[in-house]
């Protein structure tokens, strides 16, 4: 699993998603409840950016139709979304946030 530095931890405001792109994959980074999460930035119900949504209770809400996705698992917590979105491993090294979007073979 290859981790890539995406930003400084100090660049992530609490409960404010930040969109980044890693190897062509859109990722939303979220710092909340003392942790940093990386979740695919595209809603599984509609092709819109989750990083434009709100964060609450360790979930990110799609701004278009209101589906929320658990930042830990990617699972939707309500309709209209029924499919989860991918989540990615995150490591913090000093002030560096590292994310891996590659799959193990």
Coordinates of N, CA and C in Angstrom, one line a residue:
X1 N 0.9 -1.2 0.0 CA 0.0 0.0 0.0 C 0.9 1.2 0.0
X2 N 0.8 2.1 -1.0 CA 1.6 3.3 -1.1 C 0.9 4.5 -0.6
X3 N 1.4 5.1 0.4 CA 0.9 6.3 1.0 C 1.5 7.5 0.3
X4 N 0.7 8.6 0.1 CA 1.1 9.8 -0.6 C 0.8 11.0 0.3
X5 N 1.7 11.9 0.5 CA 1.4 13.1 1.3 C 0.4 14.0 0.5
X6 N -0.7 14.4 1.2 CA -1.7 15.2 0.5 C -1.8 16.6 1.0
X7 N -1.4 16.8 2.3 CA -1.4 18.2 2.8 C -0.9 18.1 4.2
X8 N -0.8 19.3 4.8 CA -0.4 19.4 6.2 C -1.6 19.3 7.1
X9 N -1.5 18.6 8.2 CA -2.6 18.5 9.2 C -3.2 19.9 9.5
X10 N -2.3 20.8 9.7 CA -2.7 22.2 10.0 C -3.6 22.9 9.0
X11 N -3.6 22.3 7.7 CA -4.4 22.9 6.6 C -5.8 22.4 6.7
X12 N -6.1 21.4 7.6 CA -7.5 20.8 7.6 C -8.2 21.5 8.8
X13 N -9.3 22.2 8.5 CA -10.1 22.8 9.5 C -11.1 21.7 10.0
X14 N -11.4 21.8 11.3 CA -12.3 20.8 11.9 C -13.7 20.9 11.2
X15 N -14.2 19.7 10.8 CA -15.5 19.5 10.2 C -15.7 20.3 8.9
X16 N -14.6 20.5 8.2 CA -14.6 21.2 6.9 C -13.9 20.4 5.8
X17 N -14.7 19.7 4.9 CA -14.1 18.8 3.9 C -13.1 19.6 3.0
X18 N -12.0 18.9 2.6 CA -11.1 19.4 1.7 C -10.9 18.4 0.5
X19 N -11.2 18.9 -0.7 CA -11.1 18.0 -1.9 C -9.6 18.0 -2.4
X20 N -9.1 16.8 -2.6 CA -7.8 16.6 -3.3 C -8.0 15.5 -4.3
X21 N -7.0 15.4 -5.2 CA -7.1 14.3 -6.2 C -5.8 13.5 -6.1
X22 N -5.9 12.2 -6.0 CA -4.8 11.3 -5.9 C -4.8 10.2 -7.0
X23 N -3.8 10.2 -7.8 CA -3.8 9.2 -8.9 C -5.1 9.2 -9.7
X24 N -5.7 10.4 -9.9 CA -6.9 10.5 -10.7 C -8.2 10.2 -9.9
X25 N -8.0 10.0 -8.6 CA -9.2 9.7 -7.7 C -9.5 10.9 -6.9
X26 N -10.8 11.4 -7.0 CA -11.2 12.5 -6.2 C -11.4 12.0 -4.7
X27 N -10.8 12.7 -3.8 CA -10.9 12.3 -2.4 C -11.3 13.5 -1.5
X28 N -12.2 13.3 -0.6 CA -12.5 14.3 0.4 C -11.8 14.0 1.7
X29 N -11.0 14.9 2.2 CA -10.4 14.7 3.5 C -11.2 15.5 4.5
X30 N -11.4 14.8 5.7 CA -12.2 15.4 6.7 C -11.5 15.2 8.1
X31 N -11.3 16.3 8.8 CA -10.8 16.2 10.1 C -11.9 16.4 11.1
X32 N -12.2 15.4 11.9 CA -13.4 15.5 12.8 C -13.2 14.5 14.0
X33 N -13.7 14.9 15.1 CA -13.6 14.1 16.3 C -12.2 13.5 16.6
X34 N -11.2 14.4 16.3 CA -9.8 14.0 16.6 C -9.1 13.1 15.6
X35 N -9.8 12.8 14.5 CA -9.2 11.9 13.5 C -9.3 12.6 12.1
X36 N -8.6 12.0 11.2 CA -8.7 12.5 9.8 C -9.1 11.3 9.0
X37 N -10.1 11.5 8.1 CA -10.7 10.5 7.3 C -10.5 10.9 5.8
X38 N -10.4 9.8 4.9 CA -10.4 10.1 3.5 C -11.5 9.2 2.9
X39 N -12.4 9.8 2.1 CA -13.5 9.1 1.5 C -13.6 9.6 0.1
X40 N -14.0 8.7 -0.8 CA -14.2 9.1 -2.2 C -15.1 10.3 -2.3
X41 N -14.7 11.3 -3.1 CA -15.5 12.6 -3.1 C -16.7 12.5 -3.9
X42 N -17.0 11.4 -4.6 CA -18.2 11.4 -5.5 C -19.3 10.6 -4.8
X43 N -20.5 11.2 -4.7 CA -21.7 10.5 -4.1 C -22.1 9.4 -5.0
X44 N -22.4 8.2 -4.3 CA -22.8 7.0 -5.1 C -24.2 7.1 -5.7
X45 N -25.0 8.1 -5.3 CA -26.3 8.3 -5.8 C -26.4 9.2 -6.9
X46 N -25.6 10.3 -6.8 CA -25.6 11.3 -7.9 C -24.1 11.7 -8.1
X47 N -23.7 12.1 -9.2 CA -22.4 12.4 -9.5 C -22.0 13.8 -9.1
X48 N -22.0 14.0 -7.8 CA -21.7 15.3 -7.2 C -20.6 15.2 -6.1
X49 N -19.9 16.3 -5.8 CA -18.8 16.3 -4.9 C -19.3 16.3 -3.4
X50 N -18.9 15.3 -2.7 CA -19.3 15.2 -1.3 C -18.6 16.3 -0.5
X51 N -17.4 16.8 -0.9 CA -16.7 17.8 -0.2 C -17.4 19.1 -0.1
X52 N -18.5 19.3 -0.9 CA -19.3 20.5 -0.8 C -20.4 20.4 0.3
X53 N -20.4 19.2 0.9 CA -21.5 18.9 1.9 C -21.0 19.3 3.3
X54 N -21.9 19.0 4.3 CA -21.7 19.3 5.7 C -21.2 18.0 6.4
X55 N -20.4 18.2 7.5 CA -19.9 17.1 8.3 C -20.6 17.2 9.7
X56 N -21.1 16.1 10.1 CA -21.7 16.0 11.5 C -21.7 14.6 11.9
X57 N -21.4 14.3 13.2 CA -21.4 13.0 13.8 C -20.7 12.0 13.0
X58 N -19.4 12.3 12.5 CA -18.6 11.4 11.8 C -19.2 10.9 10.5
X59 N -20.0 11.8 9.9 CA -20.6 11.5 8.6 C -20.5 12.8 7.7
X60 N -20.5 12.6 6.4 CA -20.6 13.7 5.4 C -21.9 13.6 4.6
X61 N -22.5 14.7 4.5 CA -23.8 14.7 3.8 C -23.7 15.3 2.4
X62 N -24.3 14.6 1.5 CA -24.3 15.1 0.1 C -25.3 16.3 0.0
X63 N -24.8 17.4 -0.5 CA -25.5 18.6 -0.5 C -26.7 18.6 -1.5
X64 N -26.7 17.6 -2.5 CA -27.8 17.6 -3.5 C -29.1 17.0 -3.0
X65 N -29.0 15.8 -2.4 CA -30.2 15.0 -2.0 C -30.2 14.7 -0.5
X66 N -29.1 15.0 0.2 CA -29.1 14.8 1.6 C -28.7 13.4 2.2
X67 N -28.2 12.5 1.3 CA -27.7 11.3 1.8 C -26.4 11.5 2.6
X68 N -26.3 10.8 3.8 CA -25.1 10.9 4.6 C -24.3 9.7 4.5
X69 N -23.0 9.8 4.5 CA -22.1 8.6 4.4 C -21.2 8.6 5.6
X70 N -21.0 7.5 6.3 CA -20.2 7.3 7.4 C -18.7 7.5 7.0
X71 N -18.0 8.4 7.6 CA -16.6 8.6 7.2 C -15.7 7.4 7.5
X72 N -16.1 6.6 8.4 CA -15.2 5.4 8.8 C -15.4 4.2 7.8
X73 N -16.7 4.1 7.3 CA -17.0 2.9 6.5 C -17.4 3.2 5.0
X74 N -17.9 4.4 4.8 CA -18.4 4.8 3.5 C -19.9 4.4 3.3
X75 N -20.4 3.8 4.3 CA -21.8 3.3 4.1 C -22.8 4.5 4.2
X76 N -23.8 4.5 3.4 CA -24.9 5.5 3.5 C -25.8 5.2 4.7
X77 N -26.2 6.3 5.3 CA -27.1 6.1 6.5 C -28.6 6.4 6.1
X78 N -28.8 6.7 4.9 CA -30.2 7.0 4.5 C -30.4 7.2 3.0
X79 N -31.6 7.1 2.6 CA -31.9 7.3 1.2 C -31.7 8.7 0.8
X80 N -31.5 9.0 -0.5 CA -31.7 8.1 -1.6 C -30.5 7.2 -1.9
X81 N -29.3 7.5 -1.3 CA -28.1 6.6 -1.6 C -28.3 5.2 -1.0
X82 N -27.9 4.2 -1.7 CA -28.0 2.8 -1.2 C -26.7 2.1 -1.3
X83 N -25.7 2.7 -2.1 CA -24.4 2.1 -2.2 C -23.4 2.9 -1.4
X84 N -22.4 2.2 -0.8 CA -21.4 2.9 -0.1 C -20.4 3.5 -1.1
X85 N -19.6 4.4 -0.6 CA -18.5 5.0 -1.3 C -17.2 4.5 -0.7
X86 N -16.1 4.4 -1.5 CA -14.9 3.9 -0.9 C -14.3 4.8 0.1
X87 N -13.6 4.3 1.1 CA -12.8 5.0 2.1 C -11.4 4.5 1.9
X88 N -10.5 5.4 2.3 CA -9.0 5.1 2.1 C -8.3 5.3 3.4
X89 N -7.2 4.4 3.6 CA -6.4 4.5 4.8 C -5.7 5.9 4.9
X90 N -5.6 6.4 6.1 CA -4.9 7.7 6.4 C -3.8 7.4 7.5
X91 N -2.7 8.0 7.3 CA -1.6 8.1 8.3 C -1.2 9.5 8.6
X92 N -0.9 9.8 9.8 CA -0.4 11.1 10.2 C 1.0 10.9 10.6
X93 N 1.9 11.6 10.0 CA 3.3 11.6 10.4 C 3.8 13.1 10.6
X94 N 3.9 13.4 11.9 CA 4.2 14.8 12.2 C 3.0 15.7 11.9
X95 N 3.2 16.6 11.0 CA 2.2 17.5 10.5 C 1.7 17.1 9.1
X96 N 2.2 15.9 8.6 CA 1.8 15.4 7.3 C 0.7 14.5 7.3
X97 N -0.3 14.7 6.4 CA -1.4 13.8 6.2 C -1.1 12.9 5.0
X98 N -1.0 11.6 5.1 CA -0.8 10.7 4.0 C -2.0 9.8 3.8
X99 N -2.3 9.5 2.5 CA -3.4 8.7 2.1 C -3.0 7.7 1.1
X100 N -3.6 6.6 1.1 CA -3.4 5.5 0.1 C -4.7 5.3 -0.6
X101 N -4.6 5.4 -1.9 CA -5.8 5.0 -2.7 C -5.5 3.8 -3.6
X102 N -4.4 3.2 -3.4 CA -4.0 2.0 -4.1 C -4.5 0.8 -3.4
X103 N -4.9 -0.2 -4.2 CA -5.4 -1.5 -3.6 C -4.2 -2.5 -3.5
X104 N -4.2 -3.3 -2.4 CA -3.2 -4.3 -2.3 C -3.5 -5.4 -3.3
X105 N -2.5 -6.0 -3.8 CA -2.7 -7.1 -4.8 C -2.8 -8.5 -4.2

